[in-house]
Short mmCIF file of C-alpha atoms in Angstrom, two decimals:
data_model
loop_
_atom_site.label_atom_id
_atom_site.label_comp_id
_atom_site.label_asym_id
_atom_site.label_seq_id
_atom_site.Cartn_x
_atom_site.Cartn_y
_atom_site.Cartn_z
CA UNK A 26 141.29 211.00 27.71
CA UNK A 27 144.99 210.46 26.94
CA UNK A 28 145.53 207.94 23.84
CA UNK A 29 147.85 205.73 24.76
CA UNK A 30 148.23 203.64 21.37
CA UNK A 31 147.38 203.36 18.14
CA UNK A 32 144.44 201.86 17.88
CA UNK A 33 142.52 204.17 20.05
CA UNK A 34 143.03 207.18 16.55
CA UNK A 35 140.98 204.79 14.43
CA UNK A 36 137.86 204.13 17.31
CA UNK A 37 138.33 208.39 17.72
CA UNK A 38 138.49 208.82 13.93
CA UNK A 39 135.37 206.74 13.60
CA UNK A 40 133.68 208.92 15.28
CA UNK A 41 134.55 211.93 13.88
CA UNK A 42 135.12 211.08 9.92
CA UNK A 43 131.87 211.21 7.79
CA UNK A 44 130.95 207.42 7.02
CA UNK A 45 131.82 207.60 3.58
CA UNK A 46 135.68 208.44 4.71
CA UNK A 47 135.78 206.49 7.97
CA UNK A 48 134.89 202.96 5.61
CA UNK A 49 136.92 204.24 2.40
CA UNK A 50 139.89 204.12 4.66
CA UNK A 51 139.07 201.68 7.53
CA UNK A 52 137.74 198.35 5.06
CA UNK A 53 139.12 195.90 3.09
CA UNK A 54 137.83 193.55 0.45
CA UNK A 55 134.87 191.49 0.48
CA UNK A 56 134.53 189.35 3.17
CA UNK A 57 137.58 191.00 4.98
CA UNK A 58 139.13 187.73 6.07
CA UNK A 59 142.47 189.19 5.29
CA UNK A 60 141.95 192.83 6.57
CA UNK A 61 141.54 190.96 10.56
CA UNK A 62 144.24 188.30 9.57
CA UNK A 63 147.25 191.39 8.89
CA UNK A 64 146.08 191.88 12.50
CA UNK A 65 145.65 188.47 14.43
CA UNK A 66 148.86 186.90 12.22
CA UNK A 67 151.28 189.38 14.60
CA UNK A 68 149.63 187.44 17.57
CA UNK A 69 150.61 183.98 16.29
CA UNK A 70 154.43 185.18 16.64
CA UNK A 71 156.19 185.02 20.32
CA UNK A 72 159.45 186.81 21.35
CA UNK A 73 162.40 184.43 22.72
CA UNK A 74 163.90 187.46 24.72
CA UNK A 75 167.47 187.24 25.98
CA UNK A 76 168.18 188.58 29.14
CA UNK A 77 170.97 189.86 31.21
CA UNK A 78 172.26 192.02 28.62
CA UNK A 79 173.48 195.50 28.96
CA UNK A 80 170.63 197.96 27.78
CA UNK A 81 171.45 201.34 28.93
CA UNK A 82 171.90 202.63 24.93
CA UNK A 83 169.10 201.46 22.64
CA UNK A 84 169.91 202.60 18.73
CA UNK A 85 166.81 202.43 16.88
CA UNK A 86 168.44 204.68 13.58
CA UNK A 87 168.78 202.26 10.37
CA UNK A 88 169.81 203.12 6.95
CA UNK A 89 167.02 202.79 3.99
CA UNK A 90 167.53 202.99 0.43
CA UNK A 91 171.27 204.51 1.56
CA UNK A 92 169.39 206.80 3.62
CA UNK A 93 169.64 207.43 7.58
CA UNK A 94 166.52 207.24 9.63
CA UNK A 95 165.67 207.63 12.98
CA UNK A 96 163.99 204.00 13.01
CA UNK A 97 162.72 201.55 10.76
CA UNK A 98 159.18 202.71 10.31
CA UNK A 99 157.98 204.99 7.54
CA UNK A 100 155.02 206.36 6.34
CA UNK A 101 153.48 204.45 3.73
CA UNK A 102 151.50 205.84 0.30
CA UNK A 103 147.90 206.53 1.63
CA UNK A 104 145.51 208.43 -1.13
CA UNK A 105 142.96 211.33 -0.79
CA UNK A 106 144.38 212.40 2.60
CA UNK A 107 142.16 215.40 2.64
CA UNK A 108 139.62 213.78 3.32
CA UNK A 109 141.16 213.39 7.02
CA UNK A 110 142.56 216.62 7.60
CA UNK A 111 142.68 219.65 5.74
CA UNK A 112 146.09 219.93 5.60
CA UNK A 113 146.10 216.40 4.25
CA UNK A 114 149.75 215.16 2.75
CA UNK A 115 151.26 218.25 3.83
CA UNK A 116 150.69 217.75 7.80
CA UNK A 117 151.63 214.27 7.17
CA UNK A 118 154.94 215.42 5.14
CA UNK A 119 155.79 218.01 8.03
CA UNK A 120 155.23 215.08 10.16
CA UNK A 121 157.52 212.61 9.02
CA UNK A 122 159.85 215.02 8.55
CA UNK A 123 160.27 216.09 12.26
CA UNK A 124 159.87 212.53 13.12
CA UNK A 125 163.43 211.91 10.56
CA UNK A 126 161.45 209.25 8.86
CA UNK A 127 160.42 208.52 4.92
CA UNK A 128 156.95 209.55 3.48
CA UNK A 129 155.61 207.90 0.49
CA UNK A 130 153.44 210.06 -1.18
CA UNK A 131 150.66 208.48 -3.02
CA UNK A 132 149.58 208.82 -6.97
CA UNK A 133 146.22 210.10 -5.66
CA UNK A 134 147.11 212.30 -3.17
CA UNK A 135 145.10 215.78 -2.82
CA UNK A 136 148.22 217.57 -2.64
CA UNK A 137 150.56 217.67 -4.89
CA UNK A 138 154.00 216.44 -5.68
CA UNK A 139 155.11 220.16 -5.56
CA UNK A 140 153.31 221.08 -2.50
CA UNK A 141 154.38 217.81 -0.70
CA UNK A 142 158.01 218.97 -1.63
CA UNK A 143 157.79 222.68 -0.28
CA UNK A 144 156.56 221.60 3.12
CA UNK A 145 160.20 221.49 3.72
CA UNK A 146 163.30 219.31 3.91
CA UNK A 147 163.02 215.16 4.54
CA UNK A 148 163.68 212.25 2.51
CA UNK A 149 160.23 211.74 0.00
CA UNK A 150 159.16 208.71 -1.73
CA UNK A 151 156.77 208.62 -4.73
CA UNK A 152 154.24 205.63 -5.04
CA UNK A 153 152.93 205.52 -8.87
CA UNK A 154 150.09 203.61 -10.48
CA UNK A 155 150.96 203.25 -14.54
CA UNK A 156 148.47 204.96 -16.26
CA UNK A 157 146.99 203.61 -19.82
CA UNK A 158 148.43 206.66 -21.12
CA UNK A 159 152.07 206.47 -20.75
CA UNK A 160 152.78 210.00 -21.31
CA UNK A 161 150.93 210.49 -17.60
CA UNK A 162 153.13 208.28 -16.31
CA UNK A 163 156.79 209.94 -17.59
CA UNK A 164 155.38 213.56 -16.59
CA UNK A 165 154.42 212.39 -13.04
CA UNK A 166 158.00 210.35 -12.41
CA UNK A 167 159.99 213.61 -13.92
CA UNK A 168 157.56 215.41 -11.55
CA UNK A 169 158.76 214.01 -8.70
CA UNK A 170 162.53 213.66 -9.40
CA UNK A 171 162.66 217.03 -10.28
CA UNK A 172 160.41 217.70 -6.57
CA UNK A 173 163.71 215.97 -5.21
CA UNK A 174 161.58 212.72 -4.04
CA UNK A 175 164.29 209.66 -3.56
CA UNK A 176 162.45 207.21 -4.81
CA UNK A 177 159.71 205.15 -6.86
CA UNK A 178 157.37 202.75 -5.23
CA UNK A 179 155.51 200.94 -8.06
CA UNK A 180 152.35 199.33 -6.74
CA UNK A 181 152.02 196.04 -9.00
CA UNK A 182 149.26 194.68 -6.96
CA UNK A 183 145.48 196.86 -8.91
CA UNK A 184 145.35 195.60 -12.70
CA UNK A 185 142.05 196.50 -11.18
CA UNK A 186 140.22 197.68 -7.71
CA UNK A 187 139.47 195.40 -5.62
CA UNK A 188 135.78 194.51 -4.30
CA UNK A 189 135.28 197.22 -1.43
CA UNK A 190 131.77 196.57 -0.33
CA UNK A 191 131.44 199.51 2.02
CA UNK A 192 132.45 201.75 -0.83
CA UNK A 193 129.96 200.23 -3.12
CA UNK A 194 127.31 201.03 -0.51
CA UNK A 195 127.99 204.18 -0.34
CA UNK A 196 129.07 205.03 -3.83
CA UNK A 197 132.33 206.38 -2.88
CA UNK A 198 133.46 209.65 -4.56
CA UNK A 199 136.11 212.56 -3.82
CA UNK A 200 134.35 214.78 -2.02
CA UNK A 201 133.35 217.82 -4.12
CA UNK A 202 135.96 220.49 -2.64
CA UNK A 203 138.55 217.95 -3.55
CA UNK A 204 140.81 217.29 -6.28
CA UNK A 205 143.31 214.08 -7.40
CA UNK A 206 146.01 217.24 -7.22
CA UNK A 207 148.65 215.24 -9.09
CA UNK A 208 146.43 215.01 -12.34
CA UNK A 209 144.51 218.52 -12.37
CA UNK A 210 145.71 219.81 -14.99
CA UNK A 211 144.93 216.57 -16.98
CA UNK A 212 141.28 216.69 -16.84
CA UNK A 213 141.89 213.15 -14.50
CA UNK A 214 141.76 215.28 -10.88
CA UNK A 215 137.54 214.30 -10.47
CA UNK A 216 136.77 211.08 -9.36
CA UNK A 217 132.48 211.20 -10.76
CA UNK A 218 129.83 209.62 -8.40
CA UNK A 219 128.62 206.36 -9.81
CA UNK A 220 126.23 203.85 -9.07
CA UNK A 221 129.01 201.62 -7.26
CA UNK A 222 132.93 202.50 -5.92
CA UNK A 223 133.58 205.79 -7.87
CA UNK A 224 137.06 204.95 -7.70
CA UNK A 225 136.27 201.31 -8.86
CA UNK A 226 135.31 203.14 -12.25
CA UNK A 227 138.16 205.41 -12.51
CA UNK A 228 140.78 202.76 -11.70
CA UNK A 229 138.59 200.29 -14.62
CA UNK A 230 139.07 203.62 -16.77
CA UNK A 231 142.66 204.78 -16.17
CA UNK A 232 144.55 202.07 -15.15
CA UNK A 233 146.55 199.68 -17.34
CA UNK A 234 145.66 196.42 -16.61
CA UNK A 235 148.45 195.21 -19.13
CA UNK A 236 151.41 196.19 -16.37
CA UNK A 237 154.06 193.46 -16.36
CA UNK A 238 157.81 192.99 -15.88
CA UNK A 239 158.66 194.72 -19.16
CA UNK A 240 157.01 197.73 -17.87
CA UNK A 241 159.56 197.54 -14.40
CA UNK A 242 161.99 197.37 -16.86
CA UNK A 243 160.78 199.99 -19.34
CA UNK A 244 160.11 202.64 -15.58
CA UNK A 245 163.83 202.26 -15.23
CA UNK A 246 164.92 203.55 -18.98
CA UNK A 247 163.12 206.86 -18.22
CA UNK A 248 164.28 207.49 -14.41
CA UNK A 249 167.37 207.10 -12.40
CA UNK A 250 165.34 206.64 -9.49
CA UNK A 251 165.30 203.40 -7.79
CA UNK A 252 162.52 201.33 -7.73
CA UNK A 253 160.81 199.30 -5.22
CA UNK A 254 157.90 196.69 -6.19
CA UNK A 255 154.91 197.39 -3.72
CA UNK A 256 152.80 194.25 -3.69
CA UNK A 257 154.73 191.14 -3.57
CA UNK A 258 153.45 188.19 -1.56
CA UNK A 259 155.38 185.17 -3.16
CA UNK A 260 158.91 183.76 -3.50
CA UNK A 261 158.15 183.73 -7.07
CA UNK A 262 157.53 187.22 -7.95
CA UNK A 263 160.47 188.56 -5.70
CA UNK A 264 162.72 186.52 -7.62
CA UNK A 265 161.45 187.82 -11.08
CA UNK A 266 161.25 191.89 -8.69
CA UNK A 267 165.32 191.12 -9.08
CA UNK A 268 166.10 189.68 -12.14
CA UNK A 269 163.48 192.94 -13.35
CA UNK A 270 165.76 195.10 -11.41
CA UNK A 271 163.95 196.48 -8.92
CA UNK A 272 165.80 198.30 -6.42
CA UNK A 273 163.74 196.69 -2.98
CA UNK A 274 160.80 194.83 -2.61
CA UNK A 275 157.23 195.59 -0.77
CA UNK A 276 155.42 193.04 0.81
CA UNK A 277 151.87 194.10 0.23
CA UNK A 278 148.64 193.14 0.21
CA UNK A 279 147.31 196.92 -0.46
CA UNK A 280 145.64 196.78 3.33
CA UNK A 281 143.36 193.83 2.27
CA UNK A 282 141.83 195.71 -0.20
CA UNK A 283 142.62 194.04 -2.95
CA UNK A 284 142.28 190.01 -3.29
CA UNK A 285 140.64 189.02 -0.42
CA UNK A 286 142.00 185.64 1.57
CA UNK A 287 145.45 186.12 0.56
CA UNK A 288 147.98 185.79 3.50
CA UNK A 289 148.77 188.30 5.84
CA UNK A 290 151.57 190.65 5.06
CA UNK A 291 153.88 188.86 8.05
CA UNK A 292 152.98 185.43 6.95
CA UNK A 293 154.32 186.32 3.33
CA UNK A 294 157.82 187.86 4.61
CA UNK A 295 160.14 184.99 5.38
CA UNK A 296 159.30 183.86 2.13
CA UNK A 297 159.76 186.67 0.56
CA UNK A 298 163.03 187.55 2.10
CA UNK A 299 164.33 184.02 1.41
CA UNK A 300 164.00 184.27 -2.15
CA UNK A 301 165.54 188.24 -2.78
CA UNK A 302 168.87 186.15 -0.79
CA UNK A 303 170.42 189.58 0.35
CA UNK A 304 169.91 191.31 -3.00
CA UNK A 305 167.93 193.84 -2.24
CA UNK A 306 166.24 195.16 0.38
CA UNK A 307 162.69 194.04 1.32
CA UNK A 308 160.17 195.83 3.04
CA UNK A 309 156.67 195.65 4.94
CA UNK A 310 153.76 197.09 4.82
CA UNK A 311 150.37 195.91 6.32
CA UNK A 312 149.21 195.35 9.68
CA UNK A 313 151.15 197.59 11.80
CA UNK A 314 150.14 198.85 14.86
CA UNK A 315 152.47 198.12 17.74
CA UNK A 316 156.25 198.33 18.28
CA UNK A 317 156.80 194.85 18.59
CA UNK A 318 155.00 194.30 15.06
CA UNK A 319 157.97 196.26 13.84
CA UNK A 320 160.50 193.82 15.84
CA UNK A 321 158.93 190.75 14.60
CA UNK A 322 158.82 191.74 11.03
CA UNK A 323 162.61 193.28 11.41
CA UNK A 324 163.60 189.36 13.34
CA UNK A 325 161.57 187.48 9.93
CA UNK A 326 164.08 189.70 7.74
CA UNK A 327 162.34 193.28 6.75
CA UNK A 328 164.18 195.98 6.65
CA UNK A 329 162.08 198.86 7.70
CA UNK A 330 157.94 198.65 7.87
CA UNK A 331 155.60 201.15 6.22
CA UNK A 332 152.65 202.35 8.13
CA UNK A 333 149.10 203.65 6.60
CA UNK A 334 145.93 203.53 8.40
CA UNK A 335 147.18 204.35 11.45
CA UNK A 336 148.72 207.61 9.53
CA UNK A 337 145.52 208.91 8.02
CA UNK A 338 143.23 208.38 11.43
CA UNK A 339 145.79 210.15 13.49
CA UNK A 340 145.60 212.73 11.03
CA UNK A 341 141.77 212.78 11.36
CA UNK A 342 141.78 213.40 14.89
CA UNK A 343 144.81 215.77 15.67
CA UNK A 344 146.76 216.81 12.13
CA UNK A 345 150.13 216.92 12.33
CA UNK A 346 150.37 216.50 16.06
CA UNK A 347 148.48 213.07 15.61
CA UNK A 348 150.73 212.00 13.29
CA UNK A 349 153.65 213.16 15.05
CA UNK A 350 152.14 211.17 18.18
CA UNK A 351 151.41 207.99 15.83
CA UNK A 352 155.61 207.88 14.94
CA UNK A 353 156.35 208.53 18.36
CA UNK A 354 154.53 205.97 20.18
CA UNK A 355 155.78 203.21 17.37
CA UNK A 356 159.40 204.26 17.72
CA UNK A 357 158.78 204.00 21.60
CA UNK A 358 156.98 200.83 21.93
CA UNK A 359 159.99 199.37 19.21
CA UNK A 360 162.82 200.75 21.52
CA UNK A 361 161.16 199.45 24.62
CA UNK A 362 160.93 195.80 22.76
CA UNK A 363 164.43 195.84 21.37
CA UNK A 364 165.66 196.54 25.35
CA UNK A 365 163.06 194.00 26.24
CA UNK A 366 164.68 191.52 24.22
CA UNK A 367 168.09 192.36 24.41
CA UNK A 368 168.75 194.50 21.72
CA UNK A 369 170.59 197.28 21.37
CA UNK A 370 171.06 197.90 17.70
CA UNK A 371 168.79 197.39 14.85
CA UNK A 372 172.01 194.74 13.49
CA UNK A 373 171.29 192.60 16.72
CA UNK A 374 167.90 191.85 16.28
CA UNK A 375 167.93 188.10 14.84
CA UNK A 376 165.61 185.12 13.50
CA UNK A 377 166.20 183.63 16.98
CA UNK A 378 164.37 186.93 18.51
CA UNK A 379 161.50 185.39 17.55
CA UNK A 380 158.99 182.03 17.61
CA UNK A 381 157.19 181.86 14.35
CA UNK A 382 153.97 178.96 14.10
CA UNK A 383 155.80 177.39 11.35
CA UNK A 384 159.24 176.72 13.30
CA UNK A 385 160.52 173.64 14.34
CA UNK A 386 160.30 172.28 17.96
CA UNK A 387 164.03 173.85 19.04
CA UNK A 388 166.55 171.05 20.64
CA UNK A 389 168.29 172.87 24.01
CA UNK A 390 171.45 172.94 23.71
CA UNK A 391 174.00 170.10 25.74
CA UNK A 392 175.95 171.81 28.63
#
């Protein structure tokens, strides 16, 4: 059977994944309210398409971070990718790569910042998680400037894990043959099986729960990197993600994992966008599994999208190739709704693209 969109990786992945894997990656927190809402929220938001427009050249490239990319969807920070595929982070690097898009790597990634690096050329992003131990945290940022990654995404949004049922059930641990790669050779590379989430325990063990602004502040005294605050969902915060410095802003809500009944990432973005007021860029990441979720969240003011789940269960079914076929059928489906709606360059695609549930009734215009 030919897969014809995204969705059908994850039902094929299901079946293939060992049930501890398939639910570590597939649920969300507690009652999952707003792992379906990232989901159903896209639905709630109609295209105004304008017609009658030449559409014989469709650009889809767009610049982040000052860097060219074929389109505006990237690979967001997924962890333990081995788990998947056995060529984990690395097929997903090569990937990316060939598809001239950005991969995040994650903190807990079962390949390392070195071996992501020597897959091969393409522009690298580094997600971190600030470690109690600060020292951690310096060697694993030097790590990956010195791995030529372009960037730090700081993920703001796990003082501590949040309640994953299905992991609890099955007393999620890193499978045995697997290591946290990045932290090896720091006696921190075993996550131990526990009577709930093994990860839940090494996240309430390792992870600083004291993270605040003076730490965004304190991440940019000991890198020149730029970086970008993963996990913002409120006007607030990506007011105080500037004033803090941050380079760009990711609207988060970790994939639902984390605080459960939160908004969906789409419904925070206008918001969010509002209040950053062209300073820096802002970003989305949650949700994503059509091209025209990419167009609505570029019309509500993103620029560029990060994808994740539908990363890792591409991987589980067909390795590189699936993720290759994952950033393909995106970029596709987006091109196809940009000449849908009369678009022919990332720069044309507008608030007016777009019908939100929260707009106002729109007066027609006198002729």
């Amino acid at each position: 059977m030919e897969i014809t969109n995204v969705m059908e990786y994850e039902t094929i992945a299901r079946e293939k994944l060992p049930k501890m894997v398939y639910d570590y990656y597939a649920s969300g927190a507690e009652d999952q309210w707003t792992l379906q809402e990232n989901r159903n929220a896209f639905s709630r938001i109609l295209f105004r398409p304008r017609i009658l427009i030449d559409v014989s050249n469709i650009d889809t490239t767009t610049t982040v971070m000052g860097f060219k990319v074929s389109m505006p969807i990237m690979v967001a920070p997924t962890a333990m990718q081995k788990m998947a595929h056995p060529e984990g982070e690395l097929a997903t690097a090569r990937a990316a790569s060939a598809a001239g898009t950005i991969m995040t790597l994650s903190s807990w990634s079962t390949s390392s910042i070195e071996e992501v690096a020597s897959t091969g050329p393409g522009v690298r992003f580094f997600q971190l998680y600030v470690f109690k131990d600060r020292n951690i945290v310096i060697q694993l940022v030097k790590r990956a400037e010195r791995a030529g990654f372009k960037a730090i995404a700081l993920t703001v949004d796990t003082p501590r894990l949040g309640r994953r049922e299905a992991d609890i059930k099955n007393r999620f641990t890193l499978p045995s043959n697997l290591t946290l790669k990045n932290f090896e050779g720091l006696d921190l590379g075993k996550i131990d099986r526990t009577n709930d989430s093994g990860l839940a325990s090494y996240v309430a063990g390792q992870v600083d729960r004291s993270l605040n602004w003076k730490d965004v502040k304190w991440l940019q005294t000991i890198t020149r990197l730029p970086i970008l605050v993963k996990g913002v969902l409120t006007a607030e915060d990506a007011s105080l993600a500037v004033q803090a410095g941050a380079a760009g802003v990711i609207v988060s809500n970790h994939g639902a994992r984390q605080l459960d009944y939160v908004p969906s990432t789409i419904m925070s973005l206008e918001e969010v966008v509002k209040a950053v007021q062209g300073k820096v860029p802002v970003f989305l990441d949650g949700g994503i599994r059509r091209g025209t979720d990419v167009f609505k969240a570029l019309a509500l003011g993103a620029s560029g999208v990060f994808i994740g789940r539908p990363v890792v269960f591409s991987l589980a079914v067909d390795g590189e190739a699936g993720v290759r076929k994952v950033l393909k059928m995106l970029h596709d489906e987006f091109e196809l709704t940009m000449a849908l709606s009369g678009c022919r360059s990332i720069k044309e695609i507008t608030r007016a693209h777009i019908l939100a549930p929260w707009d106002k009734p729109r007066v027609a215009p006198r002729l």
